[in-house]
Coordinates of N, CA, C and O and ligand atoms in Angstrom, one line a residue:
M27 N 43.9 -13.9 40.2 CA 44.6 -12.6 40.0 C 44.0 -11.6 40.9 O 42.8 -11.6 41.1
A28 N 44.8 -10.8 41.5 CA 44.4 -9.8 42.4 C 43.5 -8.7 41.8 O 43.7 -8.4 40.6
D29 N 42.6 -8.2 42.5 CA 41.7 -7.1 42.0 C 42.5 -5.7 42.1 O 43.2 -5.5 43.1
F30 N 42.3 -4.9 41.1 CA 42.9 -3.6 41.1 C 41.8 -2.6 41.5 O 40.6 -2.7 41.1
F31 N 42.2 -1.7 42.4 CA 41.4 -0.6 42.9 C 41.9 0.7 42.5 O 43.1 1.0 42.6
K32 N 41.0 1.6 42.1 CA 41.4 3.0 41.8 C 41.9 3.7 43.1 O 41.2 3.7 44.1
V33 N 43.1 4.3 43.0 CA 43.6 5.0 44.2 C 43.7 6.5 44.0 O 43.6 7.2 45.0
T34 N 44.0 6.9 42.8 CA 44.1 8.4 42.6 C 44.1 8.6 41.1 O 43.9 7.7 40.3
T35 N 44.5 9.8 40.7 CA 44.6 10.1 39.3 C 45.9 10.8 39.0 O 46.6 11.3 39.9
R36 N 46.3 10.7 37.7 CA 47.6 11.4 37.3 C 47.6 12.8 37.7 O 48.6 13.4 38.2
D37 N 46.5 13.5 37.5 CA 46.4 15.0 37.8 C 46.7 15.2 39.3 O 47.3 16.2 39.6
A38 N 46.2 14.3 40.1 CA 46.3 14.5 41.6 C 47.7 14.1 42.1 O 48.0 14.5 43.2
L39 N 48.4 13.4 41.3 CA 49.7 12.9 41.7 C 50.8 13.2 40.7 O 51.2 12.4 39.9
P40 N 51.3 14.5 40.6 CA 52.3 14.8 39.6 C 53.7 14.2 40.0 O 53.8 13.7 41.1
P41 N 54.6 14.3 39.1 CA 56.0 13.7 39.3 C 56.5 14.3 40.6 O 56.4 15.5 40.9
G42 N 57.1 13.4 41.4 CA 57.6 13.8 42.7 C 56.6 13.7 43.8 O 56.8 14.0 45.0
G43 N 55.3 13.4 43.4 CA 54.2 13.5 44.4 C 54.0 12.2 45.1 O 54.5 11.1 44.7
K44 N 53.3 12.3 46.3 CA 53.0 11.1 47.1 C 51.5 11.2 47.5 O 51.0 12.3 47.6
A45 N 51.0 10.1 47.7 CA 49.6 10.0 48.1 C 49.3 8.9 49.1 O 50.0 7.8 49.0
L46 N 48.4 9.0 50.0 CA 48.0 7.9 50.8 C 46.6 7.5 50.4 O 45.7 8.3 50.1
A47 N 46.5 6.1 50.2 CA 45.3 5.6 49.7 C 44.9 4.4 50.7 O 45.8 3.9 51.4
E48 N 43.7 4.0 50.7 CA 43.3 2.8 51.4 C 42.8 1.8 50.4 O 41.9 2.1 49.7
V49 N 43.4 0.7 50.4 CA 43.0 -0.4 49.5 C 42.5 -1.6 50.3 O 43.4 -2.2 51.1
D50 N 41.3 -1.9 50.3 CA 40.8 -3.0 51.0 C 41.1 -2.9 52.5 O 41.5 -3.9 53.2
G51 N 41.0 -1.7 53.0 CA 41.2 -1.4 54.4 C 42.7 -1.3 54.8 O 43.0 -1.1 56.0
R52 N 43.6 -1.4 53.8 CA 45.0 -1.3 54.1 C 45.6 0.0 53.6 O 45.4 0.4 52.5
P53 N 46.4 0.7 54.5 CA 47.0 2.0 54.1 C 48.1 1.8 53.1 O 49.1 1.0 53.4
I54 N 48.1 2.4 52.0 CA 49.0 2.2 50.9 C 49.6 3.6 50.5 O 48.8 4.5 50.3
A55 N 50.9 3.7 50.4 CA 51.6 4.9 49.9 C 51.8 4.8 48.4 O 52.4 3.8 48.0
V56 N 51.4 5.8 47.7 CA 51.6 5.8 46.2 C 52.5 6.9 45.8 O 52.4 8.0 46.3
F57 N 53.4 6.6 44.9 CA 54.5 7.6 44.6 C 54.5 7.8 43.0 O 54.3 6.8 42.3
N58 N 54.8 9.0 42.6 CA 55.1 9.2 41.2 C 56.6 9.6 41.0 O 57.0 10.7 41.5
V59 N 57.3 8.7 40.5 CA 58.8 9.0 40.2 C 58.9 9.2 38.7 O 58.9 8.3 37.9
D60 N 59.1 10.5 38.3 CA 59.3 10.8 36.9 C 58.2 10.2 36.0 O 58.6 9.7 34.9
G61 N 57.0 10.2 36.5 CA 55.9 9.7 35.6 C 55.6 8.2 35.7 O 54.7 7.7 35.1
T62 N 56.4 7.5 36.5 CA 56.1 6.1 36.8 C 55.6 6.0 38.2 O 56.1 6.6 39.2
F63 N 54.5 5.2 38.4 CA 53.9 5.1 39.7 C 54.2 3.8 40.4 O 54.3 2.7 39.8
Y64 N 54.4 4.0 41.7 CA 54.8 2.8 42.6 C 53.9 2.9 43.8 O 53.5 3.9 44.3
A65 N 53.6 1.7 44.4 CA 52.8 1.6 45.6 C 53.5 0.6 46.6 O 53.9 -0.5 46.2
I66 N 53.6 1.1 47.9 CA 54.1 0.2 48.9 C 53.2 0.4 50.1 O 52.4 1.3 50.2
D67 N 53.3 -0.5 51.1 CA 52.6 -0.4 52.4 C 53.0 1.0 53.0 O 54.2 1.4 52.9
D68 N 52.0 1.6 53.6 CA 52.3 2.9 54.2 C 52.9 2.8 55.6 O 53.1 3.8 56.3
V69 N 53.2 1.6 56.1 CA 53.6 1.3 57.4 C 55.1 0.9 57.5 O 55.5 -0.2 57.0
C70 N 56.0 1.8 58.0 CA 57.4 1.5 58.1 C 57.6 0.2 58.9 O 57.0 0.0 60.0
T71 N 58.5 -0.6 58.5 CA 58.8 -1.9 59.2 C 59.6 -1.7 60.4 O 59.8 -2.6 61.2
H72 N 60.1 -0.5 60.6 CA 60.8 -0.3 61.9 C 59.9 -0.1 63.1 O 59.9 -0.9 64.0
D73 N 59.0 0.9 63.0 CA 58.1 1.1 64.1 C 56.8 1.8 63.6 O 56.2 2.6 64.3
G74 N 56.4 1.4 62.4 CA 55.0 1.9 61.9 C 54.9 3.3 61.4 O 53.8 3.8 61.2
G75 N 56.0 3.9 61.1 CA 55.9 5.3 60.6 C 55.2 5.4 59.3 O 55.2 4.4 58.5
P76 N 54.5 6.5 59.0 CA 53.7 6.7 57.8 C 54.5 7.1 56.6 O 54.9 8.3 56.5
L77 N 54.8 6.2 55.7 CA 55.8 6.5 54.7 C 55.2 7.5 53.6 O 56.0 8.2 53.0
A78 N 53.9 7.6 53.5 CA 53.4 8.6 52.5 C 53.7 10.0 53.0 O 53.6 10.9 52.2
E79 N 54.0 10.1 54.3 CA 54.4 11.5 54.8 C 55.9 11.7 54.7 O 56.4 12.7 55.2
G80 N 56.6 10.7 54.2 CA 58.1 10.9 54.2 C 58.5 11.7 53.0 O 57.8 12.0 52.1
E81 N 59.8 12.0 53.0 CA 60.4 12.8 51.9 C 60.7 11.8 50.7 O 61.4 10.8 51.0
L82 N 60.3 12.1 49.5 CA 60.7 11.3 48.4 C 61.8 11.9 47.6 O 61.8 13.1 47.2
E83 N 62.9 11.2 47.4 CA 64.1 11.6 46.7 C 64.4 10.6 45.7 O 64.9 9.5 46.1
G84 N 64.2 10.9 44.4 CA 64.4 9.8 43.4 C 63.4 8.7 43.7 O 62.2 8.9 43.8
V85 N 64.0 7.5 43.8 CA 63.2 6.3 44.1 C 63.2 5.9 45.5 O 62.7 4.8 45.9
E86 N 63.7 6.8 46.4 CA 63.8 6.5 47.8 C 62.9 7.4 48.6 O 62.8 8.6 48.4
V87 N 62.2 6.8 49.6 CA 61.4 7.5 50.5 C 62.0 7.4 51.9 O 62.4 6.3 52.3
R88 N 62.0 8.5 52.6 CA 62.6 8.5 54.0 C 61.5 8.5 55.0 O 60.6 9.4 55.0
C89 N 61.5 7.6 55.9 CA 60.5 7.5 56.9 C 60.6 8.8 57.8 O 61.6 9.1 58.2
P90 N 59.4 9.4 58.0 CA 59.4 10.7 58.8 C 59.7 10.5 60.3 O 60.0 11.4 61.0
R91 N 59.7 9.2 60.7 CA 59.9 9.1 62.2 C 61.3 8.9 62.6 O 61.8 9.7 63.4
H92 N 62.1 8.0 62.0 CA 63.5 7.8 62.4 C 64.4 7.8 61.3 O 65.6 7.4 61.4
G93 N 64.0 8.0 60.1 CA 64.9 8.2 58.9 C 65.2 7.0 58.1 O 66.1 7.1 57.2
A94 N 64.6 5.8 58.3 CA 64.9 4.7 57.5 C 64.5 5.1 56.0 O 63.5 5.8 55.8
R95 N 65.2 4.5 55.1 CA 64.9 4.8 53.7 C 64.5 3.5 53.0 O 65.0 2.4 53.3
F96 N 63.5 3.6 52.1 CA 63.0 2.4 51.4 C 63.0 2.7 49.9 O 62.8 3.9 49.5
D97 N 63.3 1.7 49.1 CA 63.2 1.9 47.6 C 61.7 1.7 47.3 O 61.1 0.6 47.5
V98 N 61.1 2.7 46.7 CA 59.6 2.6 46.5 C 59.3 1.6 45.3 O 58.2 1.2 45.2
R99 N 60.3 1.3 44.5 CA 60.1 0.3 43.4 C 59.9 -1.1 43.9 O 59.1 -1.9 43.4
T100 N 60.6 -1.4 45.0 CA 60.6 -2.8 45.5 C 60.2 -2.9 47.0 O 59.9 -4.0 47.4
G101 N 60.2 -1.8 47.7 CA 60.0 -1.9 49.2 C 61.2 -2.2 50.0 O 61.1 -2.3 51.2
K102 N 62.3 -2.4 49.3 CA 63.5 -2.8 50.1 C 64.0 -1.8 51.0 O 64.0 -0.6 50.7
A103 N 64.4 -2.2 52.3 CA 64.9 -1.3 53.3 C 66.3 -1.0 52.9 O 67.1 -1.9 52.6
L104 N 66.7 0.3 52.8 CA 68.0 0.7 52.3 C 69.0 1.1 53.5 O 70.2 1.2 53.2
C105 N 68.4 1.4 54.6 CA 69.3 1.8 55.7 C 68.6 1.6 57.1 O 67.4 1.5 57.1
M106 N 69.4 1.6 58.1 CA 68.9 1.4 59.5 C 68.1 2.7 59.8 O 68.3 3.7 59.2
P107 N 67.1 2.6 60.7 CA 66.9 1.5 61.6 C 66.0 0.4 61.1 O 65.6 -0.5 61.8
A108 N 65.6 0.4 59.8 CA 64.7 -0.6 59.3 C 65.6 -1.7 58.6 O 66.6 -1.4 57.9
F109 N 65.2 -2.9 58.8 CA 65.9 -4.0 58.2 C 65.0 -4.8 57.2 O 65.4 -5.2 56.2
E110 N 63.7 -4.9 57.6 CA 62.8 -5.6 56.8 C 62.2 -4.7 55.7 O 61.9 -3.6 55.9
P111 N 61.9 -5.3 54.5 CA 61.3 -4.5 53.4 C 59.8 -4.3 53.8 O 59.2 -5.0 54.6
V112 N 59.2 -3.3 53.1 CA 57.8 -3.1 53.1 C 57.3 -3.8 51.9 O 58.0 -3.9 50.9
T113 N 56.1 -4.3 51.9 CA 55.5 -4.9 50.8 C 55.2 -3.9 49.7 O 54.7 -2.8 49.9
S114 N 55.6 -4.3 48.4 CA 55.3 -3.4 47.3 C 54.1 -4.0 46.6 O 53.9 -5.2 46.6
H115 N 53.4 -3.2 45.9 CA 52.1 -3.6 45.2 C 52.1 -3.3 43.7 O 52.8 -2.3 43.3
A116 N 51.3 -4.0 43.0 CA 51.2 -3.8 41.6 C 50.4 -2.5 41.3 O 49.4 -2.2 41.9
V117 N 50.9 -1.8 40.3 CA 50.2 -0.5 39.9 C 49.9 -0.6 38.4 O 50.8 -1.1 37.6
E118 N 48.7 -0.2 38.0 CA 48.4 -0.1 36.6 C 47.8 1.3 36.4 O 47.1 1.9 37.3
V119 N 48.0 1.9 35.2 CA 47.5 3.2 34.8 C 46.6 3.0 33.6 O 47.0 2.4 32.6
H120 N 45.4 3.5 33.7 CA 44.4 3.4 32.6 C 43.9 4.8 32.4 O 43.2 5.3 33.3
G121 N 44.3 5.5 31.3 CA 43.9 6.8 31.1 C 44.5 7.7 32.2 O 45.7 7.7 32.4
D122 N 43.6 8.4 32.9 CA 44.1 9.3 33.9 C 44.1 8.6 35.3 O 44.5 9.1 36.3
D123 N 43.6 7.4 35.3 CA 43.3 6.7 36.6 C 44.5 5.8 37.0 O 45.0 5.0 36.1
I124 N 44.8 5.7 38.3 CA 45.8 4.9 38.8 C 45.2 3.8 39.7 O 44.4 4.2 40.6
Y125 N 45.6 2.6 39.4 CA 45.0 1.5 40.2 C 46.1 0.7 40.9 O 47.2 0.6 40.4
V126 N 45.8 0.1 42.0 CA 46.7 -0.7 42.8 C 46.0 -2.0 43.1 O 44.8 -2.1 43.4
A127 N 46.8 -3.1 43.0 CA 46.4 -4.4 43.4 C 47.3 -4.9 44.6 O 48.5 -4.8 44.4
L128 N 46.7 -5.3 45.6 CA 47.5 -5.7 46.8 C 48.3 -7.0 46.5 O 47.8 -7.9 45.8
N129 N 49.5 -7.0 46.9 CA 50.4 -8.1 46.8 C 50.7 -8.7 48.1 O 51.4 -8.1 48.9
D130 N 50.1 -9.8 48.4 CA 50.3 -10.3 49.8 C 51.3 -11.3 49.8 O 51.8 -11.8 50.7
Ligands
FES208 S1 59.3 4.1 62.2 FE1 60.2 4.4 60.3 S2 62.3 4.6 60.8 FE2 61.4 4.2 62.7

């Protein structure tokens, strides 16, 4: 079973919020969608754009570089210019703390 690493807290990541974390040397974007937390790779599969800097609308994040959108729940690419999904990761919440386990 993968190890969970603390990435942030509920207080630091309110609904609609985004955060960039590093888990085991890997950049991970963490999102709060109406109180549920999701984590995906921070690297857009089109050309490496930083997804944690993208606009979050509902469950979709828009890459700030060329506008590809991804479903933060699954990592699925929703529109061009990205075709490949980003990897999504497991999230657990314990008290105020949010943990992510890498899913390779
Ligand atoms: S790098 Fe993300 S859409 Fe191009």
